[in-house]
XYZ file of N, CA and C in Angstrom:
390
model
N -59.688 26.199 4.919
C -59.756 24.897 4.604
C -58.453 24.189 4.251
N -57.990 23.205 4.894
C -56.685 22.561 4.738
C -56.991 21.485 3.427
N -56.275 21.610 2.456
C -56.258 20.563 1.545
C -55.211 19.497 1.407
N -55.526 18.194 1.177
C -54.402 17.299 1.197
C -53.712 17.346 -0.227
N -52.538 16.923 -0.176
C -51.671 17.038 -1.275
C -52.108 16.056 -2.344
N -53.033 15.137 -1.983
C -53.515 14.205 -3.050
C -54.609 14.868 -3.795
N -55.181 15.832 -3.432
C -56.256 16.618 -4.139
C -55.830 17.087 -5.610
N -54.642 17.117 -5.858
C -54.097 17.417 -7.110
C -54.177 16.298 -8.214
N -54.423 14.999 -7.615
C -54.459 14.011 -8.716
C -55.384 14.106 -9.748
N -56.494 14.842 -9.540
C -57.536 14.972 -10.587
C -56.960 15.529 -11.768
N -55.769 16.252 -11.688
C -55.196 16.781 -13.025
C -54.590 15.679 -13.814
N -53.977 14.694 -12.961
C -53.396 13.517 -13.796
C -54.272 12.713 -14.589
N -55.596 12.766 -14.194
C -56.656 11.945 -14.940
C -56.747 12.425 -16.329
N -56.665 13.902 -16.501
C -56.733 14.450 -17.849
C -55.585 13.915 -18.716
N -54.409 13.998 -17.995
C -53.076 13.499 -18.640
C -53.201 12.101 -19.163
N -53.655 11.285 -18.306
C -53.874 9.871 -18.566
C -54.669 9.613 -19.831
N -55.778 10.393 -19.935
C -56.576 10.111 -21.036
C -56.001 10.811 -22.267
N -55.430 11.816 -22.231
C -54.660 12.437 -23.294
C -53.592 11.598 -23.914
N -52.837 11.079 -22.879
C -51.757 10.106 -23.463
C -52.215 8.983 -24.246
N -53.346 8.287 -23.845
C -53.989 6.996 -24.457
C -54.486 7.576 -25.774
N -55.370 8.474 -25.697
C -56.035 9.023 -26.849
C -54.961 9.345 -28.053
N -53.919 10.073 -27.518
C -52.885 10.376 -28.393
C -52.128 9.253 -29.101
N -51.895 8.222 -28.338
C -51.362 6.955 -28.806
C -52.019 6.295 -29.889
N -53.412 6.202 -29.578
C -54.379 5.630 -30.645
C -54.408 6.409 -31.919
N -54.568 7.779 -31.754
C -54.703 8.638 -32.982
C -53.340 8.347 -33.743
N -52.236 8.503 -33.076
C -51.011 8.351 -33.749
C -50.903 7.131 -34.547
N -51.198 5.826 -33.833
C -51.019 4.684 -34.454
C -52.058 4.342 -35.653
N -53.246 4.894 -35.460
C -54.307 4.684 -36.549
C -53.997 5.486 -37.817
N -53.567 6.730 -37.307
C -53.343 7.813 -38.595
C -51.989 7.479 -39.300
N -51.115 6.913 -38.582
C -49.862 6.473 -39.329
C -50.145 5.354 -40.267
N -50.896 4.423 -39.635
C -51.176 3.161 -40.545
C -52.031 3.500 -41.693
N -52.933 4.556 -41.745
C -53.747 5.046 -42.711
C -53.029 6.032 -43.556
N -51.790 6.555 -43.341
C -51.151 7.621 -44.092
C -50.645 6.921 -45.480
N -50.868 7.632 -46.570
C -50.491 7.230 -47.878
C -48.937 7.603 -48.171
N -48.347 6.827 -48.860
C -46.952 7.141 -49.165
C -46.915 8.191 -50.161
N -45.964 9.114 -49.795
C -45.686 10.409 -50.627
C -46.802 11.259 -50.636
N -47.519 11.388 -49.534
C -48.553 12.389 -49.255
C -48.452 12.850 -47.805
N -48.306 14.170 -47.747
C -48.130 14.728 -46.305
C -49.524 14.744 -45.477
N -49.406 14.179 -44.348
C -50.549 14.130 -43.440
C -50.145 14.541 -42.075
N -50.878 15.512 -41.517
C -50.430 16.154 -40.198
C -51.005 15.291 -39.022
N -52.118 14.640 -39.349
C -52.756 13.966 -38.190
C -52.000 13.020 -37.337
N -50.988 12.310 -37.904
C -50.225 11.577 -36.749
C -49.458 12.465 -35.837
N -49.072 13.625 -36.222
C -48.384 14.619 -35.388
C -49.276 15.035 -34.420
N -50.785 15.240 -34.667
C -51.608 15.624 -33.596
C -51.688 14.570 -32.498
N -51.673 13.254 -32.956
C -51.637 12.193 -31.948
C -50.344 12.318 -31.013
N -49.287 12.625 -31.632
C -48.142 12.757 -30.851
C -48.012 13.925 -29.906
N -48.694 14.859 -30.287
C -48.880 16.318 -29.528
C -49.781 15.901 -28.219
N -50.870 15.091 -28.470
C -51.755 14.797 -27.446
C -51.065 13.876 -26.504
N -50.366 12.832 -26.969
C -49.522 12.115 -25.995
C -48.505 12.840 -25.329
N -47.856 13.509 -25.788
C -46.801 14.499 -25.167
C -47.342 15.289 -24.104
N -48.542 15.870 -24.446
C -49.199 16.729 -23.430
C -49.602 15.864 -22.223
N -50.250 14.880 -22.597
C -50.700 13.885 -21.418
C -49.584 13.408 -20.445
N -48.413 12.939 -21.095
C -47.178 12.510 -20.276
C -46.708 13.637 -19.538
N -46.689 14.920 -20.154
C -46.031 16.001 -19.184
C -46.948 16.279 -18.065
N -48.342 16.269 -18.276
C -49.201 16.487 -17.228
C -49.115 15.689 -16.214
N -49.044 14.253 -16.513
C -49.002 13.357 -15.483
C -47.612 13.266 -14.747
N -46.523 13.543 -15.469
C -45.269 13.496 -14.857
C -45.057 14.687 -13.963
N -45.418 15.940 -14.353
C -45.389 17.005 -13.561
C -46.261 16.885 -12.247
N -47.361 16.262 -12.520
C -48.273 16.159 -11.266
C -47.623 15.118 -10.252
N -47.234 14.040 -10.814
C -46.663 12.997 -9.964
C -45.308 13.529 -9.251
N -44.540 14.059 -10.104
C -43.233 14.522 -9.343
C -43.608 15.663 -8.322
N -44.359 16.502 -8.556
C -44.757 17.556 -7.420
C -45.270 16.803 -6.316
N -46.142 15.897 -6.465
C -46.792 15.113 -5.322
C -45.621 14.419 -4.600
N -44.829 13.640 -5.280
C -43.654 12.905 -4.653
C -42.773 13.698 -3.849
N -42.506 14.974 -4.319
C -41.626 15.872 -3.673
C -42.266 16.505 -2.415
N -43.506 16.770 -2.571
C -44.270 17.345 -1.549
C -44.494 16.429 -0.426
N -44.563 15.022 -0.684
C -44.690 13.930 0.188
C -43.445 13.772 0.982
N -42.394 13.862 0.406
C -40.983 13.560 1.082
C -40.004 14.809 0.694
N -40.090 15.908 1.246
C -39.223 17.022 0.845
C -37.769 16.659 1.180
N -37.451 15.804 2.098
C -35.994 15.461 2.485
C -35.319 14.747 1.290
N -36.016 13.969 0.533
C -35.578 13.327 -0.512
C -35.943 13.732 -1.943
N -36.228 15.055 -1.912
C -36.752 15.555 -3.329
C -35.737 15.403 -4.312
N -34.497 15.481 -4.281
C -33.476 15.336 -5.193
C -33.416 14.037 -5.714
N -33.462 12.967 -4.796
C -33.458 11.641 -5.273
C -34.664 11.210 -5.996
N -35.747 11.718 -5.639
C -37.042 11.300 -6.152
C -37.113 11.965 -7.662
N -36.623 13.249 -7.843
C -36.569 13.779 -9.153
C -35.695 13.028 -10.002
N -34.501 12.686 -9.585
C -33.513 12.000 -10.328
C -33.996 10.722 -10.817
N -34.765 9.812 -9.831
C -35.035 8.506 -10.092
C -36.162 8.579 -11.078
N -37.202 9.426 -11.096
C -38.140 9.560 -12.007
C -37.698 9.795 -13.518
N -36.738 10.727 -13.624
C -36.065 11.164 -14.717
C -35.281 9.974 -15.366
N -34.451 9.264 -14.529
C -33.704 8.172 -14.810
C -34.676 7.061 -15.466
N -35.779 6.874 -14.738
C -36.811 5.742 -15.171
C -37.256 6.193 -16.618
N -37.712 7.478 -16.850
C -38.149 7.893 -18.153
C -37.166 7.581 -19.238
N -35.931 7.971 -18.832
C -34.765 7.784 -19.911
C -34.534 6.359 -20.192
N -34.606 5.404 -19.330
C -34.413 4.002 -19.421
C -35.519 3.391 -20.375
N -36.791 3.674 -20.053
C -37.918 3.323 -20.787
C -37.824 3.764 -22.218
N -37.449 5.094 -22.414
C -37.375 5.638 -23.629
C -36.179 5.100 -24.568
N -35.235 4.621 -23.722
C -34.042 4.061 -24.397
C -34.273 2.769 -25.053
N -34.813 1.731 -24.159
C -35.184 0.366 -24.513
C -36.238 0.170 -25.545
N -37.188 1.179 -25.780
C -38.224 1.011 -26.580
C -37.937 0.636 -28.124
N -36.980 1.549 -28.632
C -36.604 1.221 -29.974
C -35.998 -0.173 -30.374
N -35.516 -0.846 -29.357
C -35.067 -2.191 -29.575
C -36.227 -3.263 -29.899
N -37.324 -3.060 -29.482
C -38.555 -3.949 -29.695
C -39.540 -3.301 -30.661
N -39.462 -2.008 -30.753
C -40.656 -1.377 -31.527
C -40.613 -1.771 -33.034
N -39.365 -1.853 -33.670
C -39.341 -2.182 -34.887
C -39.831 -3.661 -35.245
N -39.694 -4.489 -34.660
C -40.145 -5.940 -34.629
C -41.700 -5.880 -34.557
N -42.065 -5.065 -33.462
C -43.628 -5.039 -33.072
C -44.373 -4.452 -34.299
N -43.708 -3.305 -34.918
C -44.269 -2.681 -36.055
C -44.381 -3.489 -37.248
N -43.274 -4.168 -37.408
C -43.301 -5.186 -38.697
C -44.401 -6.261 -38.582
N -44.438 -6.863 -37.336
C -45.307 -7.942 -37.203
C -46.803 -7.605 -36.913
N -47.135 -6.527 -36.285
C -48.540 -6.090 -35.930
C -49.053 -4.959 -36.672
N -48.138 -3.990 -37.237
C -48.521 -2.776 -37.869
C -48.669 -1.662 -36.835
N -48.829 -0.425 -37.417
C -48.851 0.649 -36.452
C -50.031 0.691 -35.627
N -51.104 0.544 -36.106
C -52.478 0.774 -35.447
C -52.438 -0.195 -34.271
N -52.243 -1.622 -34.466
C -52.214 -2.506 -33.599
C -51.291 -2.202 -32.507
N -50.008 -1.985 -32.978
C -48.967 -1.790 -31.956
C -49.272 -0.614 -30.971
N -49.705 0.563 -31.550
C -50.005 1.544 -30.636
C -51.324 1.394 -29.930
N -52.255 0.493 -30.318
C -53.481 0.197 -29.579
C -52.885 -0.630 -28.421
N -51.954 -1.532 -28.582
C -51.498 -2.354 -27.374
C -50.561 -1.422 -26.478
N -49.744 -0.463 -26.806
C -49.165 0.563 -26.047
C -50.235 1.402 -25.305
N -51.220 1.715 -25.906
C -52.367 2.711 -25.236
C -53.025 1.775 -24.094
N -53.251 0.542 -24.286
C -53.989 -0.419 -23.442
C -52.997 -0.692 -22.229
N -51.748 -0.776 -22.487
C -50.738 -1.067 -21.266
C -50.702 0.321 -20.523
N -50.586 1.489 -21.233
C -50.668 2.682 -20.464
C -51.912 3.023 -19.572
N -53.066 2.569 -20.447
C -54.281 2.764 -19.798
C -54.432 1.906 -18.439
N -54.042 0.515 -18.519
C -54.186 -0.331 -17.272
C -53.165 0.175 -16.214
N -51.944 0.567 -16.619
C -51.026 1.018 -15.609
C -51.573 2.239 -15.091
N -52.102 3.194 -15.669
C -52.891 4.328 -15.154
C -53.828 4.004 -14.248
N -54.850 3.099 -14.747
C -55.985 2.730 -13.819
C -55.322 2.061 -12.477
N -54.389 1.303 -12.707
C -53.700 0.663 -11.373
C -53.329 1.624 -10.455
N -52.715 2.736 -10.951
C -52.008 3.819 -10.227
C -53.240 4.605 -9.492
N -54.245 4.741 -10.102
C -55.384 5.546 -9.641
C -56.130 4.748 -8.562
N -56.403 3.546 -8.867
C -56.915 2.700 -7.754
C -56.215 2.522 -6.683
N -54.913 2.322 -6.644
C -53.969 2.209 -5.649
C -54.056 3.550 -4.762
N -53.925 4.603 -5.491
C -53.742 5.908 -4.827
C -55.021 6.268 -3.962
N -56.143 5.925 -4.571
C -57.287 6.076 -3.802
C -57.724 5.329 -2.599
N -56.934 3.920 -2.809
C -57.170 2.960 -1.648
C -56.295 3.519 -0.576
N -55.237 4.003 -0.819
C -54.144 4.527 0.203
C -54.431 5.728 0.924
N -55.090 6.576 0.066
C -55.420 7.923 0.596
C -56.912 8.148 0.907
N -57.352 7.115 1.543
C -58.987 7.212 1.752
C -59.258 8.223 2.926
């Protein structure tokens, strides 16, 4: 049985869900944390988000490389560059967003954005690969 390389996308769905859930857990638990009291639950949210992001990125990079092996180096560099740029610009607007909206709302917005982008990627992928 010959499988298409798109068959691996089901793994990414788990990653999308974990990333969104982790952002929500982190934001809510950070908002509810008391001053001068240790609380590990925001870190659990960060771990879930990191797990989800790693699963999605690994799945998508391997798919992109398997789709176009001649440009594997360029694909990998572009994805890593894009992640670095997004990670770099975030702190410039995060502080204002946290001050104006609070942690729970800010991370809820980030989770919604990530969820809508993920849903868009899933829909487009299924339309293209019918």
